[in-house]
Amino acid sequence: ALDAVVACRVFEKLRRCDAHEQWGIATRTRYFLQKTFAFRKLKQQSWPKRLLAFGAMFWAMWSPSMAVAGAMGLAHAKRDILCGSWALCALFILMRSYGEEMLKSSRPLEIYFGKWDPSKASSGLALGVALAASFYAALSLLGFGAPRWVPGAVAHGELVQAAAAGILAGLFQEALFRGLVTKELERDYRKAEGWKAAAIVAVLFASAHRTLDGFLGLALLSLCLSEARKAFRGSLSFPLGLHSGLVAASAVLGRSVYAEMSTAPRWLAGSGPHFLEGALGLAMLSCLYAVLRNKRRKLKSR
């Protein structure tokens, strides 16, 4: 009925226009109707098909960035910044248009991100930095390394690069996995089956990083971030801060602050050492998951 009313108004307007205006109105109307019917069909599909369709649209918007970076002859770091920024912009534009049709909301990003709270984002950021620092401090206490107390050991450019990488990675991955993908899975799984959505997101999140050594750690980190989202009433403020702080702090501490004195066992600290590959990092993430799950249970009981 609504489509019929819209069509009648369009036809009334067409009668009062010249040929050029009629062509423009007809083109916009055709595009609007085709897009609406396409999303209606897509909404009836299962979550794998919906996510594949979203991935195809994102790839079509992001792939030109690689051609632009190649044509400009940029260095590796600058090319990563260009492609990462392009991917973030493409994701937000696509999430907005996709969410407007699938969620039938004029503000879909607010639904995906939840209520933004700077204090929670700062708390998550501090916790991410503390986790990375605790990992390297534990290795130092075990005798595998020591901090470098050298003035100027960390260059300002390296701090800026690590902060930019942390913000880009946290914002992009949380918007995609804890925002859009989680919402799509929650449409198919009820609240009682919410653990299935979290588990699928964890597998997708770990697979997207294309590493076997850190697969288990990445999956556990994803579960922690999903629990944080639930513990803070669907807001991505805390998970985004936690993710960004962990990425940025691990990059700075691992490269410039922590000095390896003897090689730690691979089973304990992974290769590098790396926070997400060894038993030490997995134990810390398991404790974090238990704390966040307990917080969510308290919130649910209240």
Coordinates of C-alpha atoms in Angstrom, one line a residue:
A1 CA 0.0 0.0 0.0
L2 CA 2.8 2.4 0.8
D3 CA 4.5 1.6 -2.5
A4 CA 1.2 2.4 -4.3
V5 CA 0.9 5.8 -2.5
V6 CA 4.5 6.7 -3.4
A7 CA 3.9 5.6 -7.0
C8 CA 0.8 7.8 -7.3
R9 CA 2.7 10.8 -6.0
V10 CA 5.6 10.2 -8.4
F11 CA 3.2 10.0 -11.4
E12 CA 1.4 13.2 -10.3
K13 CA 4.7 15.0 -10.2
L14 CA 5.8 13.5 -13.6
R15 CA 2.8 15.1 -15.3
R16 CA 4.0 18.5 -14.3
C17 CA 7.6 18.1 -15.5
D18 CA 9.4 18.4 -18.8
A19 CA 11.1 15.5 -20.5
H20 CA 14.5 16.1 -18.8
E21 CA 13.0 16.2 -15.3
Q22 CA 10.8 13.2 -16.1
W23 CA 13.9 11.2 -17.0
G24 CA 15.7 12.2 -13.8
I25 CA 12.7 11.3 -11.6
A26 CA 12.1 8.0 -13.4
T27 CA 15.8 7.1 -13.0
R28 CA 15.8 7.8 -9.3
T29 CA 12.5 6.1 -8.7
R30 CA 13.7 3.0 -10.6
Y31 CA 16.9 2.9 -8.6
F32 CA 15.0 3.3 -5.3
L33 CA 12.5 0.5 -6.1
Q34 CA 15.2 -1.9 -7.3
K35 CA 17.3 -1.3 -4.2
T36 CA 14.3 -1.7 -2.0
F37 CA 13.2 -5.0 -3.6
A38 CA 16.8 -6.3 -3.6
F39 CA 17.2 -5.7 0.1
R40 CA 13.8 -7.2 0.8
K41 CA 15.0 -10.4 -0.9
L42 CA 18.3 -10.2 0.9
K43 CA 16.7 -9.8 4.3
Q44 CA 14.9 -13.2 3.8
Q45 CA 18.2 -15.0 3.2
S46 CA 20.3 -16.8 5.9
W47 CA 23.1 -14.9 7.7
P48 CA 25.9 -16.5 5.5
K49 CA 24.3 -15.2 2.3
R50 CA 23.7 -11.7 3.9
L51 CA 27.3 -11.4 5.0
L52 CA 28.6 -12.6 1.7
A53 CA 26.5 -10.0 -0.1
F54 CA 27.9 -7.3 2.3
G55 CA 31.4 -8.6 1.8
A56 CA 31.0 -8.3 -2.0
M57 CA 29.7 -4.8 -1.8
F58 CA 32.6 -3.8 0.6
W59 CA 35.2 -5.4 -1.7
A60 CA 33.8 -3.4 -4.7
M61 CA 34.2 -0.2 -2.7
W62 CA 37.6 -0.9 -1.2
S63 CA 39.5 -2.6 -4.0
P64 CA 40.2 0.7 -5.9
S65 CA 42.4 1.8 -3.0
M66 CA 45.1 -0.8 -3.9
A67 CA 45.2 0.4 -7.5
V68 CA 45.5 4.0 -6.3
A69 CA 48.3 3.1 -3.8
G70 CA 50.2 1.2 -6.6
A71 CA 49.8 4.0 -9.0
M72 CA 51.2 6.5 -6.5
G73 CA 54.1 4.3 -5.6
L74 CA 53.7 4.7 -1.9
A75 CA 56.0 3.1 0.7
H76 CA 54.7 0.1 2.7
A77 CA 53.7 2.1 5.8
K78 CA 52.0 4.9 3.8
R79 CA 50.2 2.4 1.6
D80 CA 48.9 0.6 4.7
I81 CA 47.6 3.9 6.1
L82 CA 45.9 4.8 2.7
C83 CA 44.3 1.4 2.3
G84 CA 43.3 1.3 6.0
S85 CA 41.7 4.7 5.9
W86 CA 39.9 3.9 2.6
A87 CA 38.6 0.7 4.1
L88 CA 37.3 2.4 7.2
C89 CA 35.5 5.1 5.2
A90 CA 34.0 2.4 2.8
L91 CA 32.9 0.4 5.8
F92 CA 31.1 3.3 7.5
I93 CA 29.4 4.4 4.2
L94 CA 28.3 0.9 3.5
M95 CA 27.1 0.2 7.0
R96 CA 25.0 3.3 6.9
S97 CA 23.3 2.5 3.6
Y98 CA 23.0 -1.2 4.4
G99 CA 21.6 -0.6 7.9
E100 CA 19.1 1.9 6.6
E101 CA 17.5 -0.8 4.5
M102 CA 18.0 -3.8 6.7
L103 CA 17.2 -2.2 10.1
K104 CA 14.7 0.4 8.6
S105 CA 16.4 3.2 10.7
S106 CA 17.6 6.6 9.7
R107 CA 20.5 6.2 12.2
P108 CA 21.8 2.7 11.8
L109 CA 25.3 3.5 13.1
E110 CA 23.8 4.3 16.5
I111 CA 22.2 0.8 16.5
Y112 CA 25.5 -0.9 15.5
F113 CA 27.7 1.1 17.9
G114 CA 25.3 1.6 20.8
K115 CA 25.6 4.6 23.1
W116 CA 29.0 6.1 22.9
D117 CA 30.6 6.8 26.3
P118 CA 34.1 8.4 26.3
S119 CA 34.8 7.3 29.9
K120 CA 34.1 3.6 29.0
A121 CA 36.4 4.0 26.0
S122 CA 39.1 5.4 28.2
S123 CA 38.7 2.6 30.7
G124 CA 39.0 0.0 27.9
L125 CA 42.0 1.7 26.5
A126 CA 43.7 1.7 29.9
L127 CA 42.9 -2.0 30.4
G128 CA 44.3 -2.9 27.0
V129 CA 47.6 -1.1 27.8
A130 CA 47.7 -2.7 31.2
L131 CA 47.2 -6.2 29.7
A132 CA 50.1 -5.7 27.2
A133 CA 52.3 -4.2 29.9
S134 CA 51.5 -7.1 32.3
F135 CA 52.4 -9.7 29.6
Y136 CA 55.9 -8.2 29.1
A137 CA 56.4 -7.6 32.8
A138 CA 55.6 -11.2 33.5
L139 CA 58.2 -12.3 31.0
S140 CA 60.7 -10.0 32.6
L141 CA 60.0 -11.4 36.0
L142 CA 60.5 -14.9 34.7
G143 CA 64.0 -13.9 33.5
F144 CA 63.4 -13.9 29.7
G145 CA 63.8 -10.2 29.2
A146 CA 64.1 -6.8 30.7
P147 CA 62.8 -3.3 30.0
R148 CA 65.0 -0.8 28.2
W149 CA 65.4 2.2 30.4
V150 CA 67.0 4.4 27.7
P151 CA 65.8 8.0 27.2
G152 CA 64.3 8.4 23.8
A153 CA 64.1 4.6 23.2
V154 CA 60.6 5.2 21.7
A155 CA 60.5 7.7 18.9
H156 CA 57.6 10.1 18.6
G157 CA 57.0 8.8 15.0
E158 CA 56.7 5.3 16.3
L159 CA 54.2 6.3 19.0
V160 CA 52.1 8.1 16.4
Q161 CA 52.2 5.1 14.0
A162 CA 51.3 2.6 16.8
A163 CA 48.4 4.8 18.0
A164 CA 47.1 5.2 14.4
A165 CA 47.4 1.4 13.9
G166 CA 45.6 0.7 17.1
I167 CA 42.8 3.2 16.4
L168 CA 42.3 2.0 12.8
A169 CA 42.4 -1.7 13.8
G170 CA 40.1 -1.3 16.8
L171 CA 37.5 0.9 15.0
F172 CA 37.4 -1.1 11.8
Q173 CA 37.3 -4.6 13.4
E174 CA 34.9 -3.6 16.2
A175 CA 32.5 -1.9 13.8
L176 CA 32.6 -4.9 11.5
F177 CA 32.6 -7.9 13.9
R178 CA 31.0 -6.6 17.1
G179 CA 28.7 -4.2 15.2
L180 CA 27.4 -5.4 11.9
V181 CA 28.2 -9.1 12.0
T182 CA 26.9 -9.6 15.5
K183 CA 23.7 -7.8 14.7
E184 CA 23.2 -10.0 11.6
L185 CA 23.8 -13.1 13.7
E186 CA 21.5 -12.0 16.5
R187 CA 18.7 -11.7 13.9
D188 CA 18.9 -15.4 13.3
Y189 CA 19.7 -16.6 16.8
R190 CA 17.5 -15.8 19.8
K191 CA 18.8 -14.6 23.2
A192 CA 18.9 -18.1 24.5
E193 CA 21.3 -19.0 21.6
G194 CA 23.4 -15.9 21.9
W195 CA 26.5 -18.0 22.6
K196 CA 26.3 -19.3 19.0
A197 CA 26.5 -15.8 17.6
A198 CA 29.5 -15.0 19.8
A199 CA 31.2 -18.3 18.8
I200 CA 30.7 -17.7 15.1
V201 CA 32.0 -14.1 15.4
A202 CA 35.1 -15.5 17.2
V203 CA 35.8 -18.0 14.4
L204 CA 35.3 -15.3 11.7
F205 CA 37.4 -12.8 13.6
A206 CA 40.3 -15.3 14.1
S207 CA 40.1 -16.5 10.5
A208 CA 40.2 -12.9 9.1
H209 CA 43.7 -12.5 10.6
R210 CA 45.0 -15.5 8.6
T211 CA 47.3 -16.9 11.2
L212 CA 47.3 -20.4 12.7
D213 CA 49.7 -19.7 15.6
G214 CA 47.4 -17.1 17.1
F215 CA 44.1 -18.5 16.0
L216 CA 43.1 -19.7 19.5
G217 CA 44.2 -16.4 21.1
L218 CA 42.3 -14.3 18.6
A219 CA 39.2 -16.4 19.1
L220 CA 39.5 -15.9 22.9
L221 CA 40.1 -12.2 22.4
S222 CA 36.9 -12.0 20.3
L223 CA 34.9 -13.8 23.0
C224 CA 36.3 -11.2 25.6
L225 CA 35.3 -8.3 23.3
S226 CA 31.8 -9.8 22.7
E227 CA 31.3 -10.2 26.5
A228 CA 32.4 -6.6 27.0
R229 CA 29.8 -5.5 24.5
K230 CA 27.1 -7.4 26.4
A231 CA 28.4 -6.2 29.8
F232 CA 28.1 -2.6 28.8
R233 CA 24.6 -2.9 27.4
G234 CA 25.5 -3.2 23.7
S235 CA 27.8 -0.3 23.6
L236 CA 31.1 -0.7 21.6
S237 CA 32.9 2.1 23.6
F238 CA 34.7 -0.3 26.0
P239 CA 35.5 -3.1 23.5
L240 CA 36.8 -0.5 21.0
G241 CA 39.1 1.1 23.7
L242 CA 40.3 -2.3 24.8
H243 CA 41.1 -3.5 21.3
S244 CA 42.9 -0.3 20.3
G245 CA 44.9 -0.1 23.5
L246 CA 46.0 -3.7 23.3
V247 CA 47.2 -3.4 19.6
A248 CA 49.0 -0.1 20.2
A249 CA 50.7 -1.0 23.5
S250 CA 51.8 -4.4 22.2
A251 CA 53.4 -2.8 19.1
V252 CA 55.3 -0.2 21.2
L253 CA 56.3 -2.5 24.1
G254 CA 57.3 -5.4 21.9
R255 CA 59.5 -3.3 19.6
S256 CA 61.1 -0.6 21.7
V257 CA 60.6 -1.2 25.4
Y258 CA 61.0 -4.9 26.0
A259 CA 64.5 -6.3 25.4
E260 CA 64.7 -10.1 25.1
M261 CA 67.5 -11.6 27.1
S262 CA 66.8 -15.3 26.5
T263 CA 64.3 -17.0 24.2
A264 CA 61.1 -17.8 26.1
P265 CA 59.5 -21.2 25.4
R266 CA 57.2 -21.1 22.4
W267 CA 54.4 -22.7 24.4
L268 CA 54.6 -20.0 27.0
A269 CA 55.0 -16.7 25.0
G270 CA 54.6 -17.7 21.4
S271 CA 56.9 -16.5 18.7
G272 CA 58.2 -13.0 19.0
P273 CA 57.1 -13.1 21.9
H274 CA 53.4 -12.5 21.0
F275 CA 50.6 -11.8 23.4
L276 CA 48.0 -14.0 21.6
E277 CA 50.1 -17.1 20.8
G278 CA 51.4 -18.5 24.2
A279 CA 49.9 -19.9 27.3
L280 CA 50.7 -16.8 29.3
G281 CA 48.6 -14.5 27.1
L282 CA 45.8 -17.1 26.9
A283 CA 45.7 -17.3 30.7
M284 CA 45.4 -13.5 31.0
L285 CA 42.6 -13.5 28.4
S286 CA 40.8 -16.3 30.2
C287 CA 40.9 -14.3 33.4
L288 CA 39.6 -11.2 31.5
Y289 CA 36.8 -13.3 30.0
A290 CA 35.8 -14.6 33.5
V291 CA 35.7 -11.0 34.9
L292 CA 33.6 -9.7 32.0
R293 CA 31.2 -12.6 32.1
N294 CA 30.7 -12.1 35.9
K295 CA 30.1 -8.4 35.3
R296 CA 27.4 -9.3 32.7
R297 CA 25.7 -11.8 35.1
K298 CA 25.6 -9.1 37.8
L299 CA 24.1 -6.6 35.3
K300 CA 21.5 -9.3 34.2
S301 CA 20.5 -10.1 37.8
R302 CA 20.0 -6.3 38.6

